CSV table of C-alpha atoms in Angstrom, one decimal:
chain,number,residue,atom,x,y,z
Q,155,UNK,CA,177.4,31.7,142.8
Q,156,UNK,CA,176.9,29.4,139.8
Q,157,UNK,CA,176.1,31.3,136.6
Q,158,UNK,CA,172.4,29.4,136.7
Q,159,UNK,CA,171.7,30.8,140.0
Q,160,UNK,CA,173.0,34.2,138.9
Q,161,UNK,CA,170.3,33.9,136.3
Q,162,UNK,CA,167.8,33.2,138.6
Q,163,UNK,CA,168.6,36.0,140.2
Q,164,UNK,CA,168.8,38.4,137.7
Q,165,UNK,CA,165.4,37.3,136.3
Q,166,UNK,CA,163.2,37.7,139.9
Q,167,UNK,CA,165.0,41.1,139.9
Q,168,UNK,CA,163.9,42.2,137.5
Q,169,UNK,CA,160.3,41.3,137.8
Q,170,UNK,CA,160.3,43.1,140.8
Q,171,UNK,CA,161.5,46.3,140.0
Q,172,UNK,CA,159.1,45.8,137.4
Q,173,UNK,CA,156.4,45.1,139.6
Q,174,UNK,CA,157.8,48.3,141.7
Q,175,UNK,CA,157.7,50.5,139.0
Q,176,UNK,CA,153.9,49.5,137.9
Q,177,UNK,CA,153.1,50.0,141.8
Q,178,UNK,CA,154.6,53.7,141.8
Q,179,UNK,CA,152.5,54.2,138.4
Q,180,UNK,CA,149.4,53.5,139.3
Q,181,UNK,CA,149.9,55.1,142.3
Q,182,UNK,CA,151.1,58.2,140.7
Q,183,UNK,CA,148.2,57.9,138.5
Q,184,UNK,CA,146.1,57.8,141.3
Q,185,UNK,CA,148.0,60.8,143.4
Q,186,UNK,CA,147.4,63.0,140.5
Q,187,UNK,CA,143.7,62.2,139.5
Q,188,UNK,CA,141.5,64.0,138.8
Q,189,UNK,CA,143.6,66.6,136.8
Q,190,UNK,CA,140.1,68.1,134.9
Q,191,UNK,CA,136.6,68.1,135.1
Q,192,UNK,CA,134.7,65.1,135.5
Q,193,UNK,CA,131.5,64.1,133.7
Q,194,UNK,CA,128.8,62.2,135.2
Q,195,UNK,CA,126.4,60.8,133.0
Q,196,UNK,CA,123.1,60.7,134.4
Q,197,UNK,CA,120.7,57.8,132.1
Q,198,UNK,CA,117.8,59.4,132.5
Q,199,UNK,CA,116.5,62.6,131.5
Q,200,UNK,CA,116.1,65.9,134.0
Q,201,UNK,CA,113.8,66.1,136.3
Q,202,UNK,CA,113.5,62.7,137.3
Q,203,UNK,CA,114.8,61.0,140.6
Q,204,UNK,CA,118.2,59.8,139.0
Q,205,UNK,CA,118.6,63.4,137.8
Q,206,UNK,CA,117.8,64.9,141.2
Q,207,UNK,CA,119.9,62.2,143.1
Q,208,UNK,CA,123.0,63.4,140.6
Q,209,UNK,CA,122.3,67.0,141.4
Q,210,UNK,CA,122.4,66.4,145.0
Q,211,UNK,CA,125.7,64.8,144.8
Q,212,UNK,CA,127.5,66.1,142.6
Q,213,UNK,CA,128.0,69.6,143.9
Q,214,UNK,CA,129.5,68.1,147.1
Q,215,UNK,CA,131.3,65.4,145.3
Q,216,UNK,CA,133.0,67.7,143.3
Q,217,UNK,CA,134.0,69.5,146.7
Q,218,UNK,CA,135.6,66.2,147.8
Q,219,UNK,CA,137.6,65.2,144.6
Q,220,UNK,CA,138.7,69.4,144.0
Q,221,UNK,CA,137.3,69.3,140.3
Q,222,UNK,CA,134.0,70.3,138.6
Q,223,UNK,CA,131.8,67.3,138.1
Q,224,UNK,CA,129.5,67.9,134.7
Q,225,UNK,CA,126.0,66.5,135.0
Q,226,UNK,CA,125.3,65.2,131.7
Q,227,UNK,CA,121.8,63.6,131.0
Q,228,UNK,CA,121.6,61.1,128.3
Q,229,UNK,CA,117.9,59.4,128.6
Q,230,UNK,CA,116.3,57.0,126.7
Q,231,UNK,CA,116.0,53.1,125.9
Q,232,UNK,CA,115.9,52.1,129.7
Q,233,UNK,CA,119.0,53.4,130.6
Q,234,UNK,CA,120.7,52.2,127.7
Q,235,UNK,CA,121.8,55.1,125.3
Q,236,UNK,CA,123.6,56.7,128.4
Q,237,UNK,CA,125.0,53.2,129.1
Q,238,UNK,CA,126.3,53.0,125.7
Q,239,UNK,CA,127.6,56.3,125.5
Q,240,UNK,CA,129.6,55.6,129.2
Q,241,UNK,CA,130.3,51.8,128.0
Q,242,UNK,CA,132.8,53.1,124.6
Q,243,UNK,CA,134.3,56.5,126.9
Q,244,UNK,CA,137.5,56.3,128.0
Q,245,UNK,CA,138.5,54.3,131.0
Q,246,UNK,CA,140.4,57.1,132.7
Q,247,UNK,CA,138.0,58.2,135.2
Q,248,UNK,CA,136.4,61.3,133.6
Q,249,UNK,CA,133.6,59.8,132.5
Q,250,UNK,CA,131.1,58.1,135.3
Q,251,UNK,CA,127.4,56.6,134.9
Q,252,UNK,CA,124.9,57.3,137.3
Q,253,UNK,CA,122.5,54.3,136.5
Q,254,UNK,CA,119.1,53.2,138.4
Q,255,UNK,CA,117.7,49.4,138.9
Q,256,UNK,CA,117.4,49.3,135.3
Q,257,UNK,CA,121.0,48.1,135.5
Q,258,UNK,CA,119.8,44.6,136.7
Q,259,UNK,CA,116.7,43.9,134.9
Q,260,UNK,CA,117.6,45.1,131.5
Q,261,UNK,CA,120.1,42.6,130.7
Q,262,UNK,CA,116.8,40.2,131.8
Q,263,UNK,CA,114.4,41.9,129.6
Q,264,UNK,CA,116.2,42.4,126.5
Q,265,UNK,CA,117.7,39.9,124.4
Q,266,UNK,CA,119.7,42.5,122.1
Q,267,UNK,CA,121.6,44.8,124.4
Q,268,UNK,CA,123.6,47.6,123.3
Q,269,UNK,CA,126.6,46.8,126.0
Q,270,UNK,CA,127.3,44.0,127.7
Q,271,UNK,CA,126.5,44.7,131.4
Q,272,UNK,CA,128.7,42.9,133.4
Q,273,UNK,CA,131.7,43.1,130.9
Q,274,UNK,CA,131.7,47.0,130.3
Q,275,UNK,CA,131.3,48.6,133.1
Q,276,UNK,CA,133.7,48.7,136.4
Q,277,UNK,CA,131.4,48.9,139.5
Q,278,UNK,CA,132.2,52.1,142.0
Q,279,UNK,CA,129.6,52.5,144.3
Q,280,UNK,CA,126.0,51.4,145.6
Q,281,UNK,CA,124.5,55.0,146.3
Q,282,UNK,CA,121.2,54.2,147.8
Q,283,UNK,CA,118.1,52.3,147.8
Q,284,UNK,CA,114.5,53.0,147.5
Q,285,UNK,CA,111.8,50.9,148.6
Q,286,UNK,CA,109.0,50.2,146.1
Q,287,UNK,CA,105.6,50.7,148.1
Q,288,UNK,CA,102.9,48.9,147.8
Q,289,UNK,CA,100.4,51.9,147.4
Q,290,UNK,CA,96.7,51.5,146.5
Q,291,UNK,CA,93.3,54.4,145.9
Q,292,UNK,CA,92.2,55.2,149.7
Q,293,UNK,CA,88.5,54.1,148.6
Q,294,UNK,CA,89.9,50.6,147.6
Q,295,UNK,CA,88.8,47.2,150.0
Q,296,UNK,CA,92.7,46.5,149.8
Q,297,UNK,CA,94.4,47.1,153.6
Q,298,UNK,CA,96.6,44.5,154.0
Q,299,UNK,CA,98.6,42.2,151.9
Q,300,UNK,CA,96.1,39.7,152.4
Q,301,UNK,CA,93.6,41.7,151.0
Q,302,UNK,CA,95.5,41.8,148.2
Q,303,UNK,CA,96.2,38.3,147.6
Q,304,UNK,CA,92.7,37.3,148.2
Q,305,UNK,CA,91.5,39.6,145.2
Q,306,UNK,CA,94.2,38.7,143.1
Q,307,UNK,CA,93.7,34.6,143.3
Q,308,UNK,CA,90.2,33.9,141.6
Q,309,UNK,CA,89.6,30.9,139.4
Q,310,UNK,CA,88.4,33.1,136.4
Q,311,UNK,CA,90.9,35.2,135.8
Q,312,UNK,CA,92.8,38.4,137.0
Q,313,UNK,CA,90.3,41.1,138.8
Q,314,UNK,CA,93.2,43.1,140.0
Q,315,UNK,CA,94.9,45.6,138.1
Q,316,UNK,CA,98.3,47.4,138.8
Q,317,UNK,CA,99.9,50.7,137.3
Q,318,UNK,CA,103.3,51.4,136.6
Q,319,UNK,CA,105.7,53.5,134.5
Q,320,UNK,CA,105.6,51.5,131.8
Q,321,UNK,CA,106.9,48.0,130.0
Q,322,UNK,CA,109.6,46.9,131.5
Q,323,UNK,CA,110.1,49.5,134.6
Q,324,UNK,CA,110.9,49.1,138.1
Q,325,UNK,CA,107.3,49.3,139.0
Q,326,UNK,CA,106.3,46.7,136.5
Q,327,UNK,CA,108.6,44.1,137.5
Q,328,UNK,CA,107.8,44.9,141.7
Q,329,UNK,CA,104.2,44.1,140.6
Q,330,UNK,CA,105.6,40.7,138.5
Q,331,UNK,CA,107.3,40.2,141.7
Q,332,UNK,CA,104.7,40.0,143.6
Q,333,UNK,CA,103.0,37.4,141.6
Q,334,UNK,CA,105.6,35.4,140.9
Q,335,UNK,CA,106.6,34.8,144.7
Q,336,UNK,CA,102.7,34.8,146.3
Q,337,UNK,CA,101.2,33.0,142.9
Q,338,UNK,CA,99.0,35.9,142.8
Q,339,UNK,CA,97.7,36.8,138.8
Q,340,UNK,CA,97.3,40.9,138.6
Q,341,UNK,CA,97.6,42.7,135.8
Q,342,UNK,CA,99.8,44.5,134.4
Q,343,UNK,CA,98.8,48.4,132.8
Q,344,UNK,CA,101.5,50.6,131.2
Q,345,UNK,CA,101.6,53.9,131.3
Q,346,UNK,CA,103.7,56.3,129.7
Q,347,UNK,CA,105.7,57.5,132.8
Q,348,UNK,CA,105.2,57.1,136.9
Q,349,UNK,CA,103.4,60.2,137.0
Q,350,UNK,CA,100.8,59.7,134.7
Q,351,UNK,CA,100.1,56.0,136.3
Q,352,UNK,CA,99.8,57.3,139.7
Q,353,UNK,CA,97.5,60.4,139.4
Q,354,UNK,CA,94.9,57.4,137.7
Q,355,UNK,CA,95.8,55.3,140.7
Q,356,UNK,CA,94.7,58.2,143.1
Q,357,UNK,CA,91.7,58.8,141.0
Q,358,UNK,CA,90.5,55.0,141.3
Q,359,UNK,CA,91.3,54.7,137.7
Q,360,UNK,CA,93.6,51.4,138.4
Q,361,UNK,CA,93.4,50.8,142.2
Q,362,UNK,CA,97.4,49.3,142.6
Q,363,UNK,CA,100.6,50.6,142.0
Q,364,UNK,CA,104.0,49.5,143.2
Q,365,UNK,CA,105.4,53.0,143.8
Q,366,UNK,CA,108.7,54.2,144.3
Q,367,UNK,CA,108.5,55.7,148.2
Q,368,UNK,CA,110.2,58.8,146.8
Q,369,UNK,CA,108.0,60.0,144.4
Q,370,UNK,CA,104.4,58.2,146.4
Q,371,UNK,CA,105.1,59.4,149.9
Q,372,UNK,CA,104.2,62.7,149.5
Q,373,UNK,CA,100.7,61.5,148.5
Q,374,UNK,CA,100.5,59.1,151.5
Q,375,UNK,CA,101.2,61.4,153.7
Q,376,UNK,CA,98.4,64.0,151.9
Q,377,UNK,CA,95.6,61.1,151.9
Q,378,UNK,CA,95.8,60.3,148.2
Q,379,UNK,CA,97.2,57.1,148.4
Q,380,UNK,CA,96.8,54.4,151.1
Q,381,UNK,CA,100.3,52.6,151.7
Q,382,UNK,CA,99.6,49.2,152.5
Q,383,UNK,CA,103.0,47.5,152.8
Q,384,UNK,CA,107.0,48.6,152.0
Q,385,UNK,CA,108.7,46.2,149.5
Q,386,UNK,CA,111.7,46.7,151.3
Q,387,UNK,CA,113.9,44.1,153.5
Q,388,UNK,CA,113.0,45.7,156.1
Q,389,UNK,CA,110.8,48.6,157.6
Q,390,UNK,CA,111.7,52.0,156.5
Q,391,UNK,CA,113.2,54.7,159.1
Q,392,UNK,CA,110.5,57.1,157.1
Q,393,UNK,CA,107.9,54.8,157.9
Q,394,UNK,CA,108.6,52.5,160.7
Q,395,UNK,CA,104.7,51.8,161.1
Q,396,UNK,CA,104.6,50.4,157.7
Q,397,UNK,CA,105.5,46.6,157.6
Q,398,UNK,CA,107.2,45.2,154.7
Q,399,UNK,CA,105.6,42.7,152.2
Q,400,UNK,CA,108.2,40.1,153.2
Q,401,UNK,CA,106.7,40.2,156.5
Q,402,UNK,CA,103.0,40.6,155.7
Q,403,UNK,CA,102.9,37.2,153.9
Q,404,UNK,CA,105.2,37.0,150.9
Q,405,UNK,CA,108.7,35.4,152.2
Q,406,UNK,CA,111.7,37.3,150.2
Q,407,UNK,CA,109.6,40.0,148.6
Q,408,UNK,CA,112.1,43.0,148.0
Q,409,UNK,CA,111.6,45.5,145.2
Q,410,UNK,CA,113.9,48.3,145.3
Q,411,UNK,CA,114.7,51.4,142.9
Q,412,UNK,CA,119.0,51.9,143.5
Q,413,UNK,CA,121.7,54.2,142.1
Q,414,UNK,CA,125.1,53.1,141.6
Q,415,UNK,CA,128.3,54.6,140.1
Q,416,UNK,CA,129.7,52.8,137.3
Q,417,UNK,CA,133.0,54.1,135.4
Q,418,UNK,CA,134.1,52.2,131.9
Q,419,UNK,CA,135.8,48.8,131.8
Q,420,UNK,CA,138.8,49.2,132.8
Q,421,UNK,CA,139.4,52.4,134.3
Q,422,UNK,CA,142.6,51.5,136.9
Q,423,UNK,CA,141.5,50.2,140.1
Q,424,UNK,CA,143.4,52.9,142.4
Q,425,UNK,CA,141.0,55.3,140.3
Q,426,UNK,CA,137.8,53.3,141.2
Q,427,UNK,CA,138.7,52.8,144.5
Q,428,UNK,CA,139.7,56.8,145.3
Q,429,UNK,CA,136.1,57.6,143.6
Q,430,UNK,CA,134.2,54.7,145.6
Q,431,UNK,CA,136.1,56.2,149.1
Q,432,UNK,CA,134.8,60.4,147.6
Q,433,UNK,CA,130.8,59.2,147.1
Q,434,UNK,CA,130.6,56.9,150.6
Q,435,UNK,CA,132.1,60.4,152.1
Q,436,UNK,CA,129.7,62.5,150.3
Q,437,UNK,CA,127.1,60.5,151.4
Q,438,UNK,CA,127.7,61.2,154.9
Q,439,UNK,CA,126.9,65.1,154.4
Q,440,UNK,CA,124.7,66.1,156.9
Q,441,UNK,CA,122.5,67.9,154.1
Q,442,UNK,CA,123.0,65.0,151.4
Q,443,UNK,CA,122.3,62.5,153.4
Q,444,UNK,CA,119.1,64.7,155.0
Q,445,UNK,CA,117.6,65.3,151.8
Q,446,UNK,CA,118.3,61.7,150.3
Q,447,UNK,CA,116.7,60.0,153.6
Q,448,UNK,CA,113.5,62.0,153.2
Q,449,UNK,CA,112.7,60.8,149.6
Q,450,UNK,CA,112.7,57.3,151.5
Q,451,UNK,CA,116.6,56.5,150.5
Q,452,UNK,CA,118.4,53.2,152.7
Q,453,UNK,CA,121.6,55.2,152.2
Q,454,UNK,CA,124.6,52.2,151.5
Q,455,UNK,CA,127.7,53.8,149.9
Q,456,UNK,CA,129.6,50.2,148.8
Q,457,UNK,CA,132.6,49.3,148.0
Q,458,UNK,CA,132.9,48.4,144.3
Q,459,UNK,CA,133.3,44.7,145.2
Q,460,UNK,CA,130.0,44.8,147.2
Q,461,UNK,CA,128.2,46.3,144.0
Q,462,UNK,CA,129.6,43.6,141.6
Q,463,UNK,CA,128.2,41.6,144.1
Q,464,UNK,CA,124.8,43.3,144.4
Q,465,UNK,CA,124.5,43.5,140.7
Q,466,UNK,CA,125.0,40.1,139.9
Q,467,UNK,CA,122.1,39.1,142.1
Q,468,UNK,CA,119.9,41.6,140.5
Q,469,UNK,CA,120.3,40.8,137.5
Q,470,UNK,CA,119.7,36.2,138.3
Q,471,UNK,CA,117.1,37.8,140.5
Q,472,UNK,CA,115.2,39.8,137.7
Q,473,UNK,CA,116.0,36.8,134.9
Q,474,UNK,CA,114.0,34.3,136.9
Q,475,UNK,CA,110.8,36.7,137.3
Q,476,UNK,CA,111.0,37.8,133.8
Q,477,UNK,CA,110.8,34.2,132.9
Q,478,UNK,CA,108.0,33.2,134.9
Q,479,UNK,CA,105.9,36.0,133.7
Q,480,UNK,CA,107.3,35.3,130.2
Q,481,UNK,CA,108.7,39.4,129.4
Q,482,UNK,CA,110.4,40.2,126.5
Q,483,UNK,CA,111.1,43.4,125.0
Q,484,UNK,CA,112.6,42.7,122.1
């Protein structure tokens, strides 16, 4: 053999025992995660649906992966000190985010972020989704979408008004939705949190609210609210009578509240993976999946490609609508 090809030789060799050796790595890395505890940081604060989603998992995840996992709520800004906090942790797998739609329409509503979404955070797994529901006072004219779209189109100026959470929430931007895709022109009152807003919207206070379907249906179901249409895709196991908004007279209407796992840029890809593979098995618990289903949750369980994916429509999604309605936080 001429002493060139013997180089040749030589050289692919050694890039794949190279290339062996990083295989058995990450592999070994993988193999023996976790080794400790593992913290999963919850952006909200207790009490909320994030937190109880988080403490409905996490028991059983922790049961799956043979470790403790640490609930650890950091609230405030939207999402974004927890965000922040998970965004600078190490990117070894013992720190996780359990984040909520904000994810996708923060990065539309803010031009000063404290992360950069897409950049700092590796995607694990699409939990679940919650329909928003269109839900209105019982005594209100509104029964249909219709209804709603006739009230909401005068010549003189907005005489509907909606309720939601706050600036900027989920609830906000379902109702921004709504006019953006059926040119409607409600609006918008904040409130300082969803419960607040929806005790006025069963008083007749403001007759409209675009409410999540896990913390509403409770009140449909009593009388307080009418529901008049699901902003889902399609109808909701919980509520199969309900039709969707898509259907009722606004093409591609969907307005959903979501968890997803996120871990830190970075963190090695058989560690994502072996986390992704743990949370779509938890999910299939008879008693998570039980409890999750009758807050309204479409249980998904992705793969971290198929969040990247989700995500980065979310967030185009969210960008035009906050346009249109001209939104800025900041």
């Amino acid at each position: 053999m001429k002493s060139a090809s013997l180089a040749t030789f030589a050289r692919r060799a050694c890039r794949w025992l190279a290339a062996c050796a990083m295989t058995g790595l990450a592999a070994g890395a993988a193999a023996a995660y976790p080794e400790r505890p593992v913290t999963l940081v919850v952006t909200y604060p207790p009490g909320g649906t994030v937190d109880l989603v988080a403490r409905l998992i996490g028991p059983r995840l922790s049961a799956v992966l043979g470790q403790p996992v640490v609930i650890e709520n950091k609230g405030g800004a939207g999402g974004m000190i927890g965000g922040a906090y998970v965004a600078k942790a190490a990117p070894d797998g013992y720190t996780l985010m359990l984040d909520a739609s904000n994810h996708g329409q923060n990065p539309a509503l803010h031009s000063k972020m404290m992360f950069d979404t897409l950049r700092d955070f590796a995607p694990v797994s699409l939990l679940l989704r919650v329909p928003n529901i269109l839900v209105v006072t019982p005594s209100y004219q509104v029964r249909t979408v219709a209804d709603l779209i006739r009230l909401a189109t005068p010549a003189d100026g907005p005489h509907v008004y909606y309720a939601s959470s706050g600036p900027g929430s989920a609830q906000h931007l379902a109702g921004e939705l709504f006019n953006f895709l059926a040119h409607t022109h409600m609006q918008h009152v904040a409130y300082k949190g969803g419960g607040p807003a929806m005790v006025d919207v069963m008083s007749g206070q403001v007759p409209v609210m675009f409410a999540s379907m896990g913390s509403s249906w409770a009140h449909v179901k009593s009388g307080k609210l009418r529901a008049v249409a699901s902003g889902g895709t399609q109808r909701s196991a919980s509520a199969p009578d309900l039709p969707t908004i898509a259907e009722s007279g606004v093409p591609g209407y969907a307005s959903y509240e979501w968890n997803a796992v996120f871990a830190p840029a970075g963190t090695p890809p058989a560690i994502v993976e072996q986390l992704s593979q743990a949370l779509a098995q938890v999910l299939k618990d008879p008693q998570v999946s039980k409890q999750l289903v009758d807050m309204g949750a479409e249980l998904v369980g992705s793969t971290p490609a198929e969040l990247d994916t989700f995500r980065r429509a979310e967030i185009d999604k969210w960008k035009k609508v906050v346009e249109e309605a001209h939104l800025q936080l900041d």
